[in-house]
Short mmCIF file of C-alpha atoms and ligand atoms in Angstrom, two decimals:
data_model
loop_
_atom_site.label_atom_id
_atom_site.label_comp_id
_atom_site.label_asym_id
_atom_site.label_seq_id
_atom_site.Cartn_x
_atom_site.Cartn_y
_atom_site.Cartn_z
CA UNK H 1296 -12.14 -122.33 -17.96
CA UNK H 1297 -15.31 -122.28 -20.08
CA UNK H 1298 -17.33 -119.13 -19.47
CA UNK H 1299 -20.36 -117.36 -20.82
CA UNK H 1300 -20.97 -113.61 -20.58
CA UNK H 1301 -24.64 -112.64 -20.85
CA UNK H 1302 -25.03 -109.07 -22.12
CA UNK H 1303 -22.30 -107.69 -24.39
CA UNK H 1304 -22.49 -103.93 -23.84
CA UNK H 1305 -19.74 -101.70 -22.48
CA UNK H 1306 -19.17 -104.06 -19.58
CA UNK H 1307 -19.89 -107.49 -21.04
CA UNK H 1308 -18.06 -107.20 -24.37
CA UNK H 1309 -14.91 -106.05 -22.62
CA UNK H 1310 -15.25 -108.73 -19.95
CA UNK H 1311 -15.66 -111.47 -22.56
CA UNK H 1312 -12.69 -110.30 -24.63
CA UNK H 1313 -10.51 -109.78 -21.57
CA UNK H 1314 -11.30 -113.23 -20.14
CA UNK H 1315 -10.44 -114.82 -23.51
CA UNK H 1316 -7.18 -112.85 -23.61
CA UNK H 1317 -6.00 -114.56 -20.41
CA UNK H 1318 -6.73 -118.03 -21.78
CA UNK H 1319 -10.36 -118.74 -20.93
CA UNK H 1320 -12.79 -120.17 -23.48
CA UNK H 1321 -15.58 -117.58 -23.67
CA UNK H 1322 -18.94 -117.18 -25.38
CA UNK H 1323 -20.53 -113.73 -25.27
CA UNK H 1324 -24.32 -113.72 -25.59
CA UNK H 1325 -26.65 -110.80 -26.26
CA UNK H 1326 -30.23 -110.37 -27.47
CA UNK H 1327 -29.07 -107.57 -29.80
CA UNK H 1328 -28.36 -109.42 -33.06
CA UNK H 1329 -26.60 -106.44 -34.63
CA UNK H 1330 -24.23 -106.11 -31.72
CA UNK H 1331 -23.48 -109.83 -31.85
CA UNK H 1332 -22.87 -109.73 -35.62
CA UNK H 1333 -20.46 -106.80 -35.18
CA UNK H 1334 -18.59 -108.46 -32.32
CA UNK H 1335 -18.41 -111.79 -34.15
CA UNK H 1336 -16.80 -110.02 -37.10
CA UNK H 1337 -14.25 -108.40 -34.79
CA UNK H 1338 -15.79 -104.92 -34.88
CA UNK H 1339 -16.22 -103.26 -31.49
CA UNK H 1340 -19.78 -101.84 -31.40
CA UNK H 1341 -18.54 -98.92 -29.28
CA UNK H 1342 -15.31 -97.02 -28.74
CA UNK H 1343 -13.08 -98.52 -26.08
CA UNK H 1344 -9.29 -98.41 -26.28
CA UNK H 1345 -7.63 -101.84 -26.76
CA UNK H 1346 -10.96 -103.64 -27.28
CA UNK H 1347 -10.52 -104.08 -31.07
CA UNK H 1348 -7.11 -105.71 -30.53
CA UNK H 1349 -8.49 -108.05 -27.88
CA UNK H 1350 -11.43 -109.02 -30.08
CA UNK H 1351 -9.14 -109.80 -33.02
CA UNK H 1352 -6.85 -111.87 -30.83
CA UNK H 1353 -9.70 -113.77 -29.13
CA UNK H 1354 -11.64 -114.51 -32.31
CA UNK H 1355 -8.43 -115.51 -34.08
CA UNK H 1356 -7.43 -117.92 -31.33
CA UNK H 1357 -10.89 -119.52 -31.31
CA UNK H 1358 -11.21 -118.85 -27.57
CA UNK H 1359 -13.81 -116.12 -28.06
CA UNK H 1360 -17.21 -116.53 -29.74
CA UNK H 1361 -20.41 -114.50 -29.82
CA UNK H 1362 -23.98 -115.71 -30.09
CA UNK H 1363 -27.55 -114.54 -29.73
CA UNK H 1364 -28.67 -117.98 -28.48
CA UNK H 1365 -28.78 -118.54 -24.74
CA UNK H 1366 -28.36 -122.29 -25.41
CA UNK H 1367 -24.75 -121.53 -26.35
CA UNK H 1368 -24.08 -120.81 -22.68
CA UNK H 1369 -24.50 -124.53 -21.99
CA UNK H 1370 -21.33 -126.22 -20.83
CA UNK H 1371 -19.77 -123.10 -19.36
CA UNK H 1372 -18.65 -123.37 -15.75
CA UNK H 1373 -19.18 -119.68 -14.98
CA UNK H 1374 -21.94 -117.48 -16.43
CA UNK H 1375 -21.30 -113.77 -15.95
CA UNK H 1376 -24.44 -111.64 -16.08
CA UNK H 1377 -23.59 -108.20 -17.47
CA UNK H 1378 -26.90 -106.87 -18.80
CA UNK H 1379 -28.10 -103.32 -18.29
CA UNK H 1380 -29.86 -101.99 -15.20
CA UNK H 1381 -31.12 -98.57 -16.36
CA UNK H 1382 -33.30 -96.19 -14.39
CA UNK H 1383 -37.00 -97.04 -14.61
CA UNK H 1384 -39.08 -94.69 -16.72
CA UNK H 1385 -40.76 -92.17 -14.45
CA UNK H 1386 -38.90 -93.14 -11.29
CA UNK H 1387 -35.51 -93.37 -9.61
CA UNK H 1388 -35.29 -97.12 -9.01
CA UNK H 1389 -33.29 -99.51 -11.19
CA UNK H 1390 -35.15 -101.40 -13.89
CA UNK H 1391 -34.33 -105.02 -13.14
CA UNK H 1392 -36.27 -106.56 -16.02
CA UNK H 1393 -33.14 -107.27 -18.05
CA UNK H 1394 -31.30 -108.99 -15.21
CA UNK H 1395 -34.35 -111.07 -14.39
CA UNK H 1396 -34.86 -112.01 -18.06
CA UNK H 1397 -31.18 -112.95 -18.39
CA UNK H 1398 -31.25 -115.21 -15.34
CA UNK H 1399 -34.57 -116.77 -16.38
CA UNK H 1400 -33.24 -117.30 -19.93
CA UNK H 1401 -30.14 -118.96 -18.53
CA UNK H 1402 -31.99 -121.29 -16.14
CA UNK H 1403 -32.81 -124.11 -18.60
CA UNK H 1404 -29.14 -124.26 -19.61
CA UNK H 1405 -27.62 -124.44 -16.15
CA UNK H 1406 -26.12 -127.66 -14.78
CA UNK H 1407 -25.40 -128.62 -11.18
CA UNK H 1408 -22.18 -126.97 -10.05
CA UNK H 1409 -22.37 -124.09 -12.52
CA UNK H 1410 -21.71 -120.62 -11.13
CA UNK H 1411 -23.84 -117.65 -12.11
CA UNK H 1412 -21.83 -114.51 -11.34
CA UNK H 1413 -23.82 -111.28 -11.44
CA UNK H 1414 -21.75 -108.29 -12.54
CA UNK H 1415 -24.49 -105.76 -13.26
CA UNK H 1416 -25.02 -102.99 -10.71
CA UNK H 1417 -28.14 -103.89 -8.73
CA UNK H 1418 -29.95 -102.65 -5.63
CA UNK H 1419 -29.09 -104.52 -2.46
CA UNK H 1420 -31.36 -107.55 -2.06
CA UNK H 1421 -31.53 -108.40 -5.77
CA UNK H 1422 -28.90 -111.14 -5.66
CA UNK H 1423 -30.63 -113.09 -2.88
CA UNK H 1424 -33.85 -113.07 -4.92
CA UNK H 1425 -32.08 -114.21 -8.07
CA UNK H 1426 -30.16 -116.89 -6.16
CA UNK H 1427 -33.48 -118.44 -5.12
CA UNK H 1428 -34.53 -118.51 -8.78
CA UNK H 1429 -31.66 -120.75 -9.89
CA UNK H 1430 -31.29 -122.95 -6.83
CA UNK H 1431 -33.33 -125.87 -8.22
CA UNK H 1432 -30.91 -126.20 -11.16
CA UNK H 1433 -28.05 -127.03 -8.80
CA UNK H 1434 -26.20 -123.89 -9.92
CA UNK H 1435 -25.02 -121.30 -7.41
CA UNK H 1436 -25.41 -117.55 -7.83
CA UNK H 1437 -22.78 -115.14 -6.53
CA UNK H 1438 -22.40 -111.37 -6.98
CA UNK H 1439 -19.20 -110.01 -8.45
CA UNK H 1440 -19.71 -106.26 -8.98
CA UNK H 1441 -17.73 -104.47 -11.64
CA UNK H 1442 -15.79 -101.26 -11.03
CA UNK H 1443 -14.31 -100.63 -14.48
CA UNK H 1444 -14.01 -97.11 -15.87
CA UNK H 1445 -15.04 -96.61 -19.49
CA UNK H 1446 -11.97 -95.56 -21.43
CA UNK H 1447 -9.86 -97.78 -19.17
CA UNK H 1448 -12.13 -100.82 -19.28
CA UNK H 1449 -9.60 -103.32 -20.63
CA UNK H 1450 -6.96 -102.29 -18.13
CA UNK H 1451 -9.44 -102.28 -15.25
CA UNK H 1452 -10.79 -105.73 -16.17
CA UNK H 1453 -7.35 -107.31 -16.43
CA UNK H 1454 -5.78 -105.46 -13.50
CA UNK H 1455 -8.60 -104.30 -11.21
CA UNK H 1456 -7.97 -102.42 -7.95
CA UNK H 1457 -9.82 -105.20 -6.17
CA UNK H 1458 -12.15 -108.11 -6.83
CA UNK H 1459 -15.26 -108.53 -4.71
CA UNK H 1460 -17.32 -111.72 -4.63
CA UNK H 1461 -20.45 -112.00 -2.53
CA UNK H 1462 -21.77 -115.48 -1.83
CA UNK H 1463 -24.04 -117.37 0.54
CA UNK H 1464 -21.98 -118.61 3.46
CA UNK H 1465 -22.56 -122.34 2.85
CA UNK H 1466 -20.73 -125.15 1.07
CA UNK H 1467 -22.13 -124.26 -2.37
CA UNK H 1468 -21.21 -120.61 -1.85
CA UNK H 1469 -17.69 -121.63 -0.86
CA UNK H 1470 -17.33 -123.80 -3.97
CA UNK H 1471 -18.59 -120.98 -6.19
CA UNK H 1472 -16.09 -118.53 -4.67
CA UNK H 1473 -13.30 -121.04 -5.35
CA UNK H 1474 -14.35 -121.22 -9.01
CA UNK H 1475 -14.20 -117.43 -9.33
CA UNK H 1476 -10.83 -117.42 -7.58
CA UNK H 1477 -9.63 -119.74 -10.37
CA UNK H 1478 -11.23 -117.60 -13.05
CA UNK H 1479 -9.36 -114.53 -11.77
CA UNK H 1480 -6.17 -116.40 -10.80
CA UNK H 1481 -3.96 -114.23 -12.99
CA UNK H 1482 -5.04 -110.94 -11.38
CA UNK H 1483 -4.95 -112.47 -7.90
CA UNK H 1484 -1.42 -113.81 -8.46
CA UNK H 1485 -0.40 -110.32 -9.55
CA UNK H 1486 -1.52 -109.00 -6.16
CA UNK H 1487 -5.14 -107.92 -6.72
CA UNK H 1488 -7.00 -108.09 -3.38
CA UNK H 1489 -9.82 -110.67 -3.53
CA UNK H 1490 -12.55 -109.90 -1.02
CA UNK H 1491 -15.19 -112.46 -0.15
CA UNK H 1492 -18.42 -111.10 1.33
CA UNK H 1493 -22.07 -112.02 1.71
CA UNK H 1494 -24.39 -111.20 -1.20
CA UNK H 1495 -25.77 -107.97 0.28
CA UNK H 1496 -22.34 -106.51 1.06
CA UNK H 1497 -21.09 -107.19 -2.47
CA UNK H 1498 -24.07 -105.36 -3.96
CA UNK H 1499 -23.64 -102.52 -1.50
CA UNK H 1500 -19.91 -102.10 -2.20
CA UNK H 1501 -20.71 -101.08 -5.76
CA UNK H 1502 -23.51 -98.69 -4.81
CA UNK H 1503 -21.42 -97.17 -2.03
CA UNK H 1504 -18.37 -96.72 -4.28
CA UNK H 1505 -20.41 -94.82 -6.86
CA UNK H 1506 -22.14 -92.79 -4.16
CA UNK H 1507 -18.75 -91.79 -2.77
CA UNK H 1508 -17.31 -90.81 -6.17
CA UNK H 1509 -20.40 -88.80 -7.09
CA UNK H 1510 -20.28 -87.06 -3.71
CA UNK H 1511 -16.63 -86.12 -4.17
CA UNK H 1512 -17.36 -84.58 -7.58
CA UNK H 1513 -20.41 -82.71 -6.30
CA UNK H 1514 -18.46 -81.56 -3.25
CA UNK H 1515 -15.93 -79.70 -5.37
CA UNK H 1516 -18.71 -78.41 -7.59
CA UNK H 1517 -20.50 -77.09 -4.52
CA UNK H 1518 -17.23 -75.34 -3.61
CA UNK H 1519 -17.20 -73.92 -7.14
CA UNK H 1520 -20.59 -72.33 -6.44
CA UNK H 1521 -19.20 -70.74 -3.29
CA UNK H 1522 -16.06 -69.66 -5.14
CA UNK H 1523 -18.20 -67.99 -7.79
CA UNK H 1524 -20.11 -66.06 -5.14
CA UNK H 1525 -17.00 -65.02 -3.22
CA UNK H 1526 -14.38 -64.36 -5.86
CA UNK H 1527 -12.23 -67.38 -4.99
CA UNK H 1528 -10.77 -69.86 -7.49
CA UNK H 1529 -11.93 -73.46 -7.21
CA UNK H 1530 -9.01 -74.92 -9.17
CA UNK H 1531 -6.48 -73.49 -6.72
CA UNK H 1532 -8.72 -74.58 -3.87
CA UNK H 1533 -8.80 -78.15 -5.26
CA UNK H 1534 -5.01 -78.21 -5.60
CA UNK H 1535 -4.59 -77.08 -2.02
CA UNK H 1536 -7.16 -79.59 -0.72
CA UNK H 1537 -5.70 -82.38 -2.83
CA UNK H 1538 -2.28 -82.25 -1.16
CA UNK H 1539 -3.97 -83.48 2.00
CA UNK H 1540 -3.41 -87.22 1.69
CA UNK H 1541 -6.69 -87.84 3.52
CA UNK H 1542 -8.51 -86.04 0.70
CA UNK H 1543 -6.45 -86.53 -2.50
CA UNK H 1544 -6.73 -84.54 -5.75
CA UNK H 1545 -8.52 -87.16 -7.88
CA UNK H 1546 -12.21 -86.54 -8.57
CA UNK H 1547 -11.78 -82.92 -7.44
CA UNK H 1548 -11.90 -81.44 -10.94
CA UNK H 1549 -14.63 -78.81 -10.84
CA UNK H 1550 -16.73 -78.50 -13.97
CA UNK H 1551 -20.02 -79.51 -15.52
CA UNK H 1552 -20.18 -82.64 -13.41
CA UNK H 1553 -20.67 -86.36 -13.85
CA UNK H 1554 -22.84 -88.26 -16.28
CA UNK H 1555 -22.77 -91.51 -18.21
CA UNK H 1556 -24.59 -94.80 -17.87
CA UNK H 1557 -23.58 -95.37 -14.24
CA UNK H 1558 -23.14 -92.62 -11.62
CA UNK H 1559 -26.39 -90.67 -12.17
CA UNK H 1560 -28.71 -93.68 -12.28
CA UNK H 1561 -26.75 -95.54 -9.61
CA UNK H 1562 -27.01 -92.82 -6.97
CA UNK H 1563 -30.72 -92.48 -7.71
CA UNK H 1564 -31.37 -96.19 -7.43
CA UNK H 1565 -29.24 -96.34 -4.27
CA UNK H 1566 -31.40 -93.65 -2.67
CA UNK H 1567 -34.61 -95.30 -3.93
CA UNK H 1568 -33.57 -98.63 -2.40
CA UNK H 1569 -32.63 -96.93 0.89
CA UNK H 1570 -36.16 -95.48 0.95
CA UNK H 1571 -37.62 -98.96 0.48
CA UNK H 1572 -35.49 -100.18 3.37
CA UNK H 1573 -36.82 -97.35 5.55
CA UNK H 1574 -33.38 -95.71 5.66
CA UNK H 1575 -33.83 -92.95 3.10
CA UNK H 1576 -32.51 -90.37 5.58
CA UNK H 1577 -29.11 -92.03 5.67
CA UNK H 1578 -28.46 -91.17 2.05
CA UNK H 1579 -30.63 -88.07 1.76
CA UNK H 1580 -27.45 -86.19 0.82
CA UNK H 1581 -27.39 -88.07 -2.49
CA UNK H 1582 -30.36 -86.04 -3.68
CA UNK H 1583 -28.30 -82.92 -3.03
CA UNK H 1584 -25.33 -84.50 -4.81
CA UNK H 1585 -27.59 -85.04 -7.83
CA UNK H 1586 -29.01 -81.51 -7.66
CA UNK H 1587 -25.57 -79.86 -7.42
CA UNK H 1588 -24.47 -81.94 -10.39
CA UNK H 1589 -27.39 -80.90 -12.57
CA UNK H 1590 -27.02 -77.21 -11.60
CA UNK H 1591 -23.51 -77.09 -13.06
CA UNK H 1592 -24.79 -77.71 -16.57
CA UNK H 1593 -27.08 -74.71 -16.32
CA UNK H 1594 -24.22 -72.66 -14.88
CA UNK H 1595 -22.04 -73.47 -17.92
CA UNK H 1596 -24.83 -72.32 -20.21
CA UNK H 1597 -25.19 -69.12 -18.20
CA UNK H 1598 -21.47 -68.41 -18.53
CA UNK H 1599 -21.75 -68.67 -22.31
CA UNK H 1600 -24.83 -66.46 -22.43
CA UNK H 1601 -23.25 -63.82 -20.20
CA UNK H 1602 -19.99 -63.92 -22.13
CA UNK H 1603 -21.90 -63.23 -25.34
CA UNK H 1604 -23.66 -60.25 -23.87
CA UNK H 1605 -26.87 -61.89 -22.68
CA UNK H 1606 -28.12 -63.37 -25.94
CA UNK H 1607 -26.95 -66.45 -27.84
CA UNK H 1608 -29.73 -66.45 -30.45
CA UNK H 1609 -28.14 -66.94 -33.86
CA UNK H 1610 -24.60 -66.94 -32.45
CA UNK H 1611 -22.31 -69.73 -33.57
CA UNK H 1612 -21.01 -71.79 -30.67
CA UNK H 1613 -18.45 -74.57 -31.03
CA UNK H 1614 -19.09 -77.28 -28.43
CA UNK H 1615 -15.94 -79.35 -27.96
CA UNK H 1616 -17.05 -82.75 -26.73
CA UNK H 1617 -20.18 -84.88 -26.72
CA UNK H 1618 -19.17 -88.01 -24.80
CA UNK H 1619 -19.72 -87.97 -21.04
CA UNK H 1620 -15.97 -88.43 -20.61
CA UNK H 1621 -12.87 -88.71 -22.80
CA UNK H 1622 -11.81 -92.06 -24.33
CA UNK H 1623 -15.44 -93.10 -24.66
CA UNK H 1624 -18.26 -92.70 -27.19
CA UNK H 1625 -20.87 -93.10 -24.44
CA UNK H 1626 -23.39 -90.25 -24.47
CA UNK H 1627 -25.79 -91.65 -21.87
CA UNK H 1628 -26.74 -88.72 -19.61
CA UNK H 1629 -23.79 -86.78 -21.00
CA UNK H 1630 -23.40 -83.33 -19.38
CA UNK H 1631 -21.55 -82.22 -22.53
CA UNK H 1632 -24.50 -82.93 -24.80
CA UNK H 1633 -26.90 -81.49 -22.27
CA UNK H 1634 -25.05 -78.17 -22.44
CA UNK H 1635 -25.16 -78.30 -26.26
CA UNK H 1636 -28.89 -79.06 -26.27
CA UNK H 1637 -29.65 -76.22 -23.82
CA UNK H 1638 -27.67 -73.73 -25.93
CA UNK H 1639 -29.53 -74.90 -29.03
CA UNK H 1640 -32.76 -74.46 -27.11
CA UNK H 1641 -31.81 -70.80 -26.61
CA UNK H 1642 -31.48 -70.41 -30.36
CA UNK H 1643 -27.70 -70.70 -30.70
CA UNK H 1644 -26.18 -72.12 -33.88
CA UNK H 1645 -24.43 -75.02 -32.12
CA UNK H 1646 -21.71 -77.11 -33.78
CA UNK H 1647 -20.67 -80.15 -31.76
CA UNK H 1648 -17.44 -82.01 -32.36
CA UNK H 1649 -16.02 -85.10 -30.65
CA UNK H 1650 -13.33 -87.60 -31.62
CA UNK H 1651 -15.52 -90.65 -30.94
CA UNK H 1652 -19.12 -89.82 -30.10
CA UNK H 1653 -20.49 -87.96 -33.15
CA UNK H 1654 -22.46 -90.95 -34.46
CA UNK H 1655 -24.14 -91.62 -31.12
CA UNK H 1656 -24.75 -87.92 -30.48
CA UNK H 1657 -26.24 -87.17 -33.90
CA UNK H 1658 -28.55 -90.18 -33.68
CA UNK H 1659 -29.85 -89.00 -30.29
CA UNK H 1660 -29.91 -85.24 -31.05
CA UNK H 1661 -30.30 -84.69 -34.78
CA UNK H 1662 -31.31 -81.05 -34.16
CA UNK H 1663 -27.69 -80.09 -33.32
CA UNK H 1664 -25.04 -79.21 -35.87
CA UNK H 1665 -22.02 -81.50 -36.03
CA UNK H 1666 -18.49 -81.36 -37.42
CA UNK H 1667 -16.18 -84.36 -37.30
CA UNK H 1668 -13.19 -82.10 -37.72
CA UNK H 1669 -12.34 -80.00 -34.68
CA UNK H 1670 -11.08 -77.06 -36.70
CA UNK H 1671 -14.19 -77.06 -38.85
CA UNK H 1672 -16.24 -76.75 -35.65
CA UNK H 1673 -14.09 -73.84 -34.51
CA UNK H 1674 -14.29 -71.94 -37.78
CA UNK H 1675 -16.19 -68.62 -37.38
CA UNK H 1676 -17.42 -69.51 -33.88
CA UNK H 1677 -18.46 -66.63 -31.66
CA UNK H 1678 -17.58 -68.70 -28.60
CA UNK H 1679 -16.18 -72.12 -27.79
CA UNK H 1680 -17.20 -74.35 -24.91
CA UNK H 1681 -14.99 -77.22 -23.77
CA UNK H 1682 -17.26 -79.85 -22.25
CA UNK H 1683 -15.32 -83.14 -22.59
CA UNK H 1684 -11.64 -83.05 -21.69
CA UNK H 1685 -10.29 -84.99 -24.67
CA UNK H 1686 -6.54 -84.51 -25.27
CA UNK H 1687 -7.48 -82.98 -28.63
CA UNK H 1688 -8.94 -79.97 -26.78
CA UNK H 1689 -7.15 -79.97 -23.43
CA UNK H 1690 -3.60 -80.60 -24.61
CA UNK H 1691 -3.39 -80.28 -28.39
CA UNK H 1692 -5.42 -77.14 -29.05
CA UNK H 1693 -3.34 -74.00 -28.69
CA UNK H 1694 -5.13 -70.71 -28.05
CA UNK H 1695 -3.21 -69.20 -30.98
CA UNK H 1696 -4.39 -71.90 -33.40
CA UNK H 1697 -7.98 -71.65 -32.18
CA UNK H 1698 -7.79 -67.85 -32.28
CA UNK H 1699 -6.97 -67.90 -35.98
CA UNK H 1700 -10.15 -69.88 -36.74
CA UNK H 1701 -12.85 -68.28 -34.60
CA UNK H 1702 -14.79 -65.06 -35.02
CA UNK H 1703 -14.85 -64.23 -31.30
CA UNK H 1704 -12.17 -65.14 -28.76
CA UNK H 1705 -14.50 -66.32 -26.00
CA UNK H 1706 -13.84 -69.66 -24.33
CA UNK H 1707 -15.85 -71.34 -21.58
CA UNK H 1708 -13.88 -74.12 -19.92
CA UNK H 1709 -16.48 -76.56 -18.63
CA UNK H 1710 -13.88 -79.01 -17.35
CA UNK H 1711 -11.23 -76.79 -15.74
CA UNK H 1712 -8.84 -78.37 -18.21
CA UNK H 1713 -7.33 -75.42 -20.06
CA UNK H 1714 -4.40 -73.24 -19.04
CA UNK H 1715 -6.37 -70.08 -18.28
CA UNK H 1716 -3.26 -67.86 -18.25
CA UNK H 1717 -2.14 -69.08 -21.69
CA UNK H 1718 -5.58 -68.49 -23.21
CA UNK H 1719 -5.83 -65.03 -21.69
CA UNK H 1720 -2.32 -64.18 -22.86
CA UNK H 1721 -3.41 -65.08 -26.41
CA UNK H 1722 -6.19 -62.53 -26.22
CA UNK H 1723 -9.07 -64.78 -25.18
CA UNK H 1724 -11.82 -63.97 -22.76
CA UNK H 1725 -11.55 -67.10 -20.55
CA UNK H 1726 -14.42 -68.24 -18.33
CA UNK H 1727 -14.34 -71.32 -16.11
CA UNK H 1728 -16.82 -72.73 -13.63
CA UNK H 1729 -15.76 -71.60 -10.19
CA UNK H 1730 -12.70 -69.82 -11.65
CA UNK H 1731 -11.67 -66.22 -11.13
P1 LIG K 735 -25.11 -101.64 -21.99
O1 LIG K 735 -26.46 -101.09 -22.17
O2 LIG K 735 -23.96 -101.12 -22.79
O3 LIG K 735 -25.17 -103.22 -22.23
C1 LIG K 735 -26.16 -104.06 -21.76
C2 LIG K 735 -26.34 -105.17 -22.78
O4 LIG K 735 -27.22 -106.16 -22.25
C3 LIG K 735 -26.96 -104.70 -24.10
O5 LIG K 735 -26.10 -105.04 -25.17
C4 LIG K 735 -28.29 -105.46 -24.17
O6 LIG K 735 -28.67 -105.79 -25.48
C5 LIG K 735 -27.97 -106.68 -23.34
N1 LIG K 735 -29.15 -107.40 -22.84
C6 LIG K 735 -30.29 -106.90 -22.30
N2 LIG K 735 -31.11 -107.89 -21.94
C7 LIG K 735 -30.49 -109.05 -22.23
C8 LIG K 735 -30.82 -110.43 -22.07
N3 LIG K 735 -31.97 -110.79 -21.50
N4 LIG K 735 -29.94 -111.35 -22.48
C9 LIG K 735 -28.77 -111.00 -23.06
N5 LIG K 735 -28.40 -109.72 -23.23
C10 LIG K 735 -29.24 -108.74 -22.82
O7 LIG K 735 -24.78 -101.49 -20.42
P2 LIG K 735 -23.35 -101.49 -19.70
O8 LIG K 735 -22.81 -100.11 -19.62
O9 LIG K 735 -22.52 -102.58 -20.26
O10 LIG K 735 -23.79 -101.87 -18.22
C11 LIG K 735 -24.20 -103.17 -17.87
C12 LIG K 735 -24.27 -103.26 -16.35
O11 LIG K 735 -22.96 -103.07 -15.83
C13 LIG K 735 -25.14 -102.20 -15.70
O12 LIG K 735 -25.73 -102.73 -14.55
C14 LIG K 735 -24.13 -101.13 -15.31
O13 LIG K 735 -24.60 -100.34 -14.26
C15 LIG K 735 -22.96 -102.00 -14.90
N6 LIG K 735 -21.65 -101.35 -15.00
C16 LIG K 735 -21.34 -100.64 -16.10
C17 LIG K 735 -20.09 -100.03 -16.17
C18 LIG K 735 -19.72 -99.17 -17.34
O14 LIG K 735 -18.73 -98.43 -17.23
N7 LIG K 735 -20.45 -99.19 -18.44
C19 LIG K 735 -19.17 -100.17 -15.13
C20 LIG K 735 -19.52 -100.96 -14.03
C21 LIG K 735 -20.78 -101.54 -13.96
#
């Protein structure tokens, strides 16, 4: 099937490459010429496991192309819209300018029967408005929200937990759904549930899924606050809760909380849209979820300050991690970098290391010190703070090895990812959020 993917960021570039890998003929389009030049030369403009291989394969086969010209979308049967929907400056709502510009830019190139499939995360009601904008072209707009996890994006695109397509319940909507069913035939044949909904429900599924995940993370972090005040241990609590199959252990890792280009802005825009709909009360708890999340960053900083005797000025602190999560170089709203910036703000001599995100981090926060090599970051540190649970820190760093490099054996585990007993046994002062 011929497809276009408008917007080639974390979502769109992976979607384009993944669709080409299963045999579709795909053109990825973006207004960012540099990104397009990189992608066209086979270089992934961001870190995502398996993406470089998929790009090489797609470009080599001729099934995958990249362009900065919207006209190159012409002739595609499906046009996926994967542009950004960031938080508006000075507010909590989503900035829909990019989605609107993408759909308007696409309009002159649409033919009757084409399907425009929105993948960006949008507030409920957006799709119906955009559908009206393309109707006179004879194309049909559907909403096909994306649930991929950065770091697992290729896997999640090729083998998603479920596919959701929202469409108008008329003949054109039915035809458009059938086209998407064909586009995703491989995943559907492999057993992926394919759910057909109206436009509003499809938009809401995405917002609700992110609201739920954020709530689960903030729930355990709220328990960490209680554990800290009562002398309990949140990691043991999470294990015990997690055995309850109604609850489950995933997303119950207490720590410095969520970040990235999705959860924080998505829960805010969800609440902002609920306000517009006159139902703000229904999701009022999301403001608390956000507040709990942001408090954890400050708590991590406090643990470091207290561990160093109340003053970090001039002390060397190794910050292990910059990306908002492992297997990604994404630093958008990264709790890890936020902790580093706050420590720097208190006068600490901060050295940040990360296997993938140093370039992005140093461009955004040039005031911080950086070391590409983990051991270089550890050398002569008065304290270390683990803020992104990369294998390099969680699994591969032994307390003995780290102990030989640092000046002070103080570790703050911002992700509950270290073996506290092993670090203590090696002579470290171990501090974890919500840990005894
Ligand atoms: P991103 O910022 O990495 O990419 C967006 C891309 O769109 C950029 O490359 C930008 O240049 C391009 N763009 C902007 N306006 C354009 C236009 N008019 N025409 C063509 N290209 C244009 O963002 P992302 O992380 O890929 O997210 C995209 C959307 O997908 C957002 O709505 C996000 O919430 C949603 N989403 C993201 C993820 C994720 O893990 N990143 C997961 C699920 C859903």
